[in-house]
Amino acid sequence: NAGVTQTPKFRVLKTGQSMTLLCAQDMNHEYMYWYRQDPGMGLRLIHYSVGEGTTAKGEVPDGYNVSRLKKQNFLLGLESAAPSQTSVYFCASNPGAGAISSSYNEQFFGPGTRLTVL
Amino acid sequence: GENVEQHPSTLSVQEGDSAVIKCTYSDSASNYFPWYKQELGKRPQLIIDIRSNVGEKKDQRIAVTLNKTAKHFSLHITETQPEDSAVYFCAAKDDYKLSFGAGTTVTVRA
């Protein structure tokens, strides 16, 4: 099991460029999440998904779009990058409310993507 | 939505002493409270969690307490060691998602 993986690990963009971050999980989890982490601000939820084909806004969704076309993948897109989007991005997954496992509440995090927008 | 506040933001303790981090939450519907440890450049790792129907949980040197009435929960680390130095985050879960505190940077002095 690879768990939760993220691609790429690092990226530098110029203002106005676009990019997509890929999150993949091989644990058959229903729920997936995208967070950004900035110094002194903890983890803030950008968007999340509670199943294939569904997405919902989190705390800081502006400037980002997401898609969940396949259960194992959750994509985060930046259409026109801004310096304020410089951050470390973490993806996470969770088994979901219907899971039998005792860890149905636990979120499993990916290794993170460090994004710099110049 | 849920609002989680965490204190203190930094904590320095002598090796062998105890460390306590406190969090409050706003949504009485929150039912799951995990604590994560994050080392520099790494992903957050779950270290202990507690559900709303439990008041206290212990795992070796770490323990978590929950007071639902007051809407606060705390992390206790006893006999601190240098490897406990990290950033610790509390979180509260309502429905599908977690809301995180801003984090506490713990430094254990040798």
GROMACS .gro file of C-alpha atoms in nm:
model
  228
    1ASN     CA    1   0.000   0.000   0.000
    2ALA     CA    2   0.143   0.337  -0.103
    3GLY     CA    3  -0.121   0.516   0.107
    4VAL     CA    4  -0.173   0.876  -0.004
    5THR     CA    5   0.063   1.013  -0.267
    6GLN     CA    6   0.095   1.361  -0.413
    7THR     CA    7   0.242   1.484  -0.739
    8PRO     CA    8   0.452   1.695  -0.774
    9LYS     CA    9   0.657   1.738  -0.455
   10PHE     CA   10   0.780   2.085  -0.547
   11ARG     CA   11   0.677   2.344  -0.805
   12VAL     CA   12   0.762   2.703  -0.886
   13LEU     CA   13   0.510   2.902  -1.089
   14LYS     CA   14   0.497   3.254  -1.225
   15THR     CA   15   0.197   3.472  -1.148
   16GLY     CA   16  -0.086   3.390  -1.385
   17GLN     CA   17   0.028   3.038  -1.473
   18SER     CA   18  -0.195   2.739  -1.414
   19MET     CA   19  -0.124   2.398  -1.272
   20THR     CA   20  -0.286   2.086  -1.133
   21LEU     CA   21  -0.186   1.898  -0.821
   22LEU     CA   22  -0.267   1.529  -0.815
   23CYS     CA   23  -0.358   1.329  -0.507
   24ALA     CA   24  -0.398   0.954  -0.525
   25GLN     CA   25  -0.493   0.699  -0.260
   26ASP     CA   26  -0.501   0.321  -0.282
   27MET     CA   27  -0.700   0.253   0.035
   28ASN     CA   28  -1.045   0.269  -0.127
   29HIS     CA   29  -1.134   0.570   0.087
   30GLU     CA   30  -1.456   0.757   0.020
   31TYR     CA   31  -1.357   1.102   0.147
   32MET     CA   32  -1.069   1.314   0.022
   33TYR     CA   33  -0.947   1.660   0.118
   34TRP     CA   34  -0.715   1.938   0.008
   35TYR     CA   35  -0.553   2.163   0.269
   36ARG     CA   36  -0.305   2.445   0.256
   37GLN     CA   37  -0.059   2.508   0.535
   38ASP     CA   38   0.090   2.849   0.602
   39PRO     CA   39   0.319   2.944   0.893
   40GLY     CA   40   0.124   3.010   1.212
   41MET     CA   41  -0.211   2.923   1.056
   42GLY     CA   42  -0.239   2.550   1.085
   43LEU     CA   43  -0.412   2.351   0.813
   44ARG     CA   44  -0.695   2.519   0.629
   45LEU     CA   45  -0.941   2.321   0.421
   46ILE     CA   46  -0.967   2.427   0.056
   47HIS     CA   47  -1.209   2.172  -0.093
   48TYR     CA   48  -1.320   1.823  -0.011
   49SER     CA   49  -1.507   1.532  -0.162
   50VAL     CA   50  -1.730   1.273   0.003
   51GLY     CA   51  -1.741   1.043  -0.296
   52GLU     CA   52  -1.662   0.998  -0.662
   53GLY     CA   53  -1.816   1.278  -0.866
   54THR     CA   54  -1.883   1.504  -0.565
   55THR     CA   55  -1.695   1.809  -0.439
   56ALA     CA   56  -1.763   2.078  -0.180
   57LYS     CA   57  -1.603   2.404  -0.069
   58GLY     CA   58  -1.399   2.427   0.245
   59GLU     CA   59  -1.277   2.726   0.441
   60VAL     CA   60  -1.057   2.887   0.172
   61PRO     CA   61  -1.183   2.778  -0.174
   62ASP     CA   62  -1.127   3.098  -0.373
   63GLY     CA   63  -0.878   3.065  -0.659
   64TYR     CA   64  -0.894   2.683  -0.660
   65ASN     CA   65  -1.100   2.421  -0.838
   66VAL     CA   66  -1.116   2.046  -0.780
   67SER     CA   67  -1.238   1.733  -0.950
   68ARG     CA   68  -1.300   1.376  -0.833
   69LEU     CA   69  -1.365   1.180  -1.152
   70LYS     CA   70  -1.223   0.860  -1.005
   71LYS     CA   71  -1.259   0.746  -0.647
   72GLN     CA   72  -0.885   0.712  -0.596
   73ASN     CA   73  -0.787   1.053  -0.736
   74PHE     CA   74  -0.855   1.408  -0.623
   75LEU     CA   75  -0.719   1.691  -0.837
   76LEU     CA   76  -0.658   2.048  -0.723
   77GLY     CA   77  -0.632   2.314  -0.991
   78LEU     CA   78  -0.502   2.667  -0.987
   79GLU     CA   79  -0.629   2.848  -1.297
   80SER     CA   80  -0.428   3.170  -1.251
   81ALA     CA   81  -0.170   3.142  -0.977
   82ALA     CA   82  -0.109   3.434  -0.740
   83PRO     CA   83   0.175   3.491  -0.488
   84SER     CA   84  -0.083   3.452  -0.208
   85GLN     CA   85  -0.114   3.087  -0.311
   86THR     CA   86   0.246   3.017  -0.215
   87SER     CA   87   0.204   2.746   0.044
   88VAL     CA   88   0.246   2.381   0.130
   89TYR     CA   89  -0.050   2.178   0.006
   90PHE     CA   90  -0.155   1.856   0.175
   91CYS     CA   91  -0.401   1.602   0.051
   92ALA     CA   92  -0.574   1.365   0.292
   93SER     CA   93  -0.820   1.078   0.273
   94ASN     CA   94  -1.061   0.914   0.513
   95PRO     CA   95  -1.250   0.583   0.493
   96GLY     CA   96  -1.588   0.753   0.520
   97ALA     CA   97  -1.889   0.725   0.748
   98GLY     CA   98  -1.991   0.387   0.610
   99ALA     CA   99  -1.659   0.223   0.679
  100ILE     CA  100  -1.649  -0.067   0.922
  101SER     CA  101  -1.290  -0.004   1.022
  102SER     CA  102  -1.232   0.140   1.368
  103SER     CA  103  -1.026   0.411   1.200
  104TYR     CA  104  -1.321   0.549   1.004
  105ASN     CA  105  -1.262   0.894   1.155
  106GLU     CA  106  -0.889   0.911   1.088
  107GLN     CA  107  -0.748   1.125   0.811
  108PHE     CA  108  -0.440   0.995   0.633
  109PHE     CA  109  -0.216   1.265   0.490
  110GLY     CA  110  -0.001   1.271   0.180
  111PRO     CA  111   0.361   1.398   0.190
  112GLY     CA  112   0.274   1.748   0.071
  113THR     CA  113   0.350   1.971  -0.226
  114ARG     CA  114   0.555   2.285  -0.177
  115LEU     CA  115   0.434   2.550  -0.421
  116THR     CA  116   0.599   2.886  -0.478
  117VAL     CA  117   0.435   3.151  -0.694
  118LEU     CA  118   0.665   3.430  -0.804
  119GLY     CA  119  -1.867   2.654   1.088
  120GLU     CA  120  -1.640   2.506   1.350
  121ASN     CA  121  -1.376   2.730   1.510
  122VAL     CA  122  -1.086   2.570   1.698
  123GLU     CA  123  -0.853   2.776   1.914
  124GLN     CA  124  -0.524   2.634   2.042
  125HIS     CA  125  -0.293   2.757   2.319
  126PRO     CA  126  -0.010   2.818   2.368
  127SER     CA  127   0.144   2.883   2.028
  128THR     CA  128   0.491   2.794   2.157
  129LEU     CA  129   0.596   2.581   2.452
  130SER     CA  130   0.946   2.516   2.583
  131VAL     CA  131   0.994   2.245   2.845
  132GLN     CA  132   1.287   2.080   3.017
  133GLU     CA  133   1.346   1.721   2.924
  134GLY     CA  134   1.155   1.499   3.164
  135ASP     CA  135   0.892   1.761   3.245
  136SER     CA  136   0.531   1.753   3.127
  137ALA     CA  137   0.376   1.952   2.843
  138VAL     CA  138   0.011   2.053   2.819
  139ILE     CA  139  -0.163   2.199   2.514
  140LYS     CA  140  -0.523   2.320   2.530
  141CYS     CA  141  -0.788   2.362   2.262
  142THR     CA  142  -1.142   2.493   2.256
  143TYR     CA  143  -1.407   2.436   1.990
  144SER     CA  144  -1.729   2.615   1.906
  145ASP     CA  145  -1.963   2.358   1.748
  146SER     CA  146  -2.134   2.134   2.003
  147ALA     CA  147  -2.206   1.886   1.720
  148SER     CA  148  -1.836   1.803   1.684
  149ASN     CA  149  -1.782   1.442   1.784
  150TYR     CA  150  -1.421   1.349   1.716
  151PHE     CA  151  -1.104   1.520   1.838
  152PRO     CA  152  -0.766   1.409   1.702
  153TRP     CA  153  -0.419   1.537   1.778
  154TYR     CA  154  -0.149   1.546   1.513
  155LYS     CA  155   0.227   1.578   1.542
  156GLN     CA  156   0.421   1.734   1.257
  157GLU     CA  157   0.798   1.731   1.232
  158LEU     CA  158   0.977   1.981   1.012
  159GLY     CA  159   0.916   1.911   0.644
  160LYS     CA  160   0.696   1.610   0.714
  161ARG     CA  161   0.326   1.534   0.694
  162PRO     CA  162   0.101   1.551   1.003
  163GLN     CA  163   0.082   1.221   1.187
  164LEU     CA  164  -0.203   1.119   1.415
  165ILE     CA  165  -0.076   1.055   1.769
  166ILE     CA  166  -0.397   1.018   1.966
  167ASP     CA  167  -0.768   1.083   1.927
  168ILE     CA  168  -1.082   1.085   2.137
  169ARG     CA  169  -1.449   1.052   2.058
  170SER     CA  170  -1.718   1.266   2.217
  171ASN     CA  171  -1.852   0.979   2.432
  172VAL     CA  172  -1.518   0.940   2.612
  173GLY     CA  173  -1.370   1.177   2.871
  174GLU     CA  174  -1.009   1.063   2.874
  175LYS     CA  175  -0.775   0.843   2.675
  176LYS     CA  176  -0.415   0.748   2.739
  177ASP     CA  177  -0.142   0.593   2.525
  178GLN     CA  178   0.190   0.550   2.705
  179ARG     CA  179   0.327   0.901   2.769
  180ILE     CA  180   0.047   1.090   2.598
  181ALA     CA  181  -0.309   1.146   2.711
  182VAL     CA  182  -0.605   1.348   2.594
  183THR     CA  183  -0.894   1.479   2.802
  184LEU     CA  184  -1.226   1.611   2.676
  185ASN     CA  185  -1.478   1.832   2.852
  186LYS     CA  186  -1.787   1.843   2.630
  187THR     CA  187  -1.974   2.083   2.852
  188ALA     CA  188  -1.699   2.342   2.839
  189LYS     CA  189  -1.608   2.249   2.480
  190HIS     CA  190  -1.241   2.207   2.545
  191PHE     CA  191  -0.987   1.929   2.516
  192SER     CA  192  -0.623   1.898   2.611
  193LEU     CA  193  -0.312   1.702   2.520
  194HIS     CA  194  -0.078   1.595   2.798
  195ILE     CA  195   0.273   1.466   2.732
  196THR     CA  196   0.460   1.331   3.034
  197GLU     CA  197   0.834   1.265   3.074
  198THR     CA  198   0.913   1.467   2.762
  199GLN     CA  199   1.203   1.360   2.544
  200PRO     CA  200   1.396   1.544   2.270
  201GLU     CA  201   1.205   1.352   2.003
  202ASP     CA  202   0.882   1.511   2.128
  203SER     CA  203   1.001   1.841   1.979
  204ALA     CA  204   0.759   1.917   1.693
  205VAL     CA  205   0.447   2.115   1.604
  206TYR     CA  206   0.127   1.973   1.749
  207PHE     CA  207  -0.219   2.039   1.607
  208CYS     CA  208  -0.556   1.975   1.761
  209ALA     CA  209  -0.867   1.934   1.547
  210ALA     CA  210  -1.241   1.889   1.579
  211LYS     CA  211  -1.462   1.698   1.338
  212ASP     CA  212  -1.820   1.774   1.246
  213ASP     CA  213  -1.993   1.571   0.974
  214TYR     CA  214  -1.730   1.518   0.706
  215LYS     CA  215  -1.443   1.749   0.785
  216LEU     CA  216  -1.179   1.849   1.038
  217SER     CA  217  -1.113   2.202   1.158
  218PHE     CA  218  -0.758   2.252   1.290
  219GLY     CA  219  -0.609   2.471   1.555
  220ALA     CA  220  -0.319   2.696   1.457
  221GLY     CA  221  -0.060   2.467   1.615
  222THR     CA  222   0.179   2.462   1.911
  223THR     CA  223   0.554   2.447   1.859
  224VAL     CA  224   0.697   2.233   2.138
  225THR     CA  225   1.068   2.247   2.213
  226VAL     CA  226   1.217   2.003   2.461
  227ARG     CA  227   1.541   2.134   2.616
  228ALA     CA  228   1.805   1.879   2.701
   0.00000   0.00000   0.00000
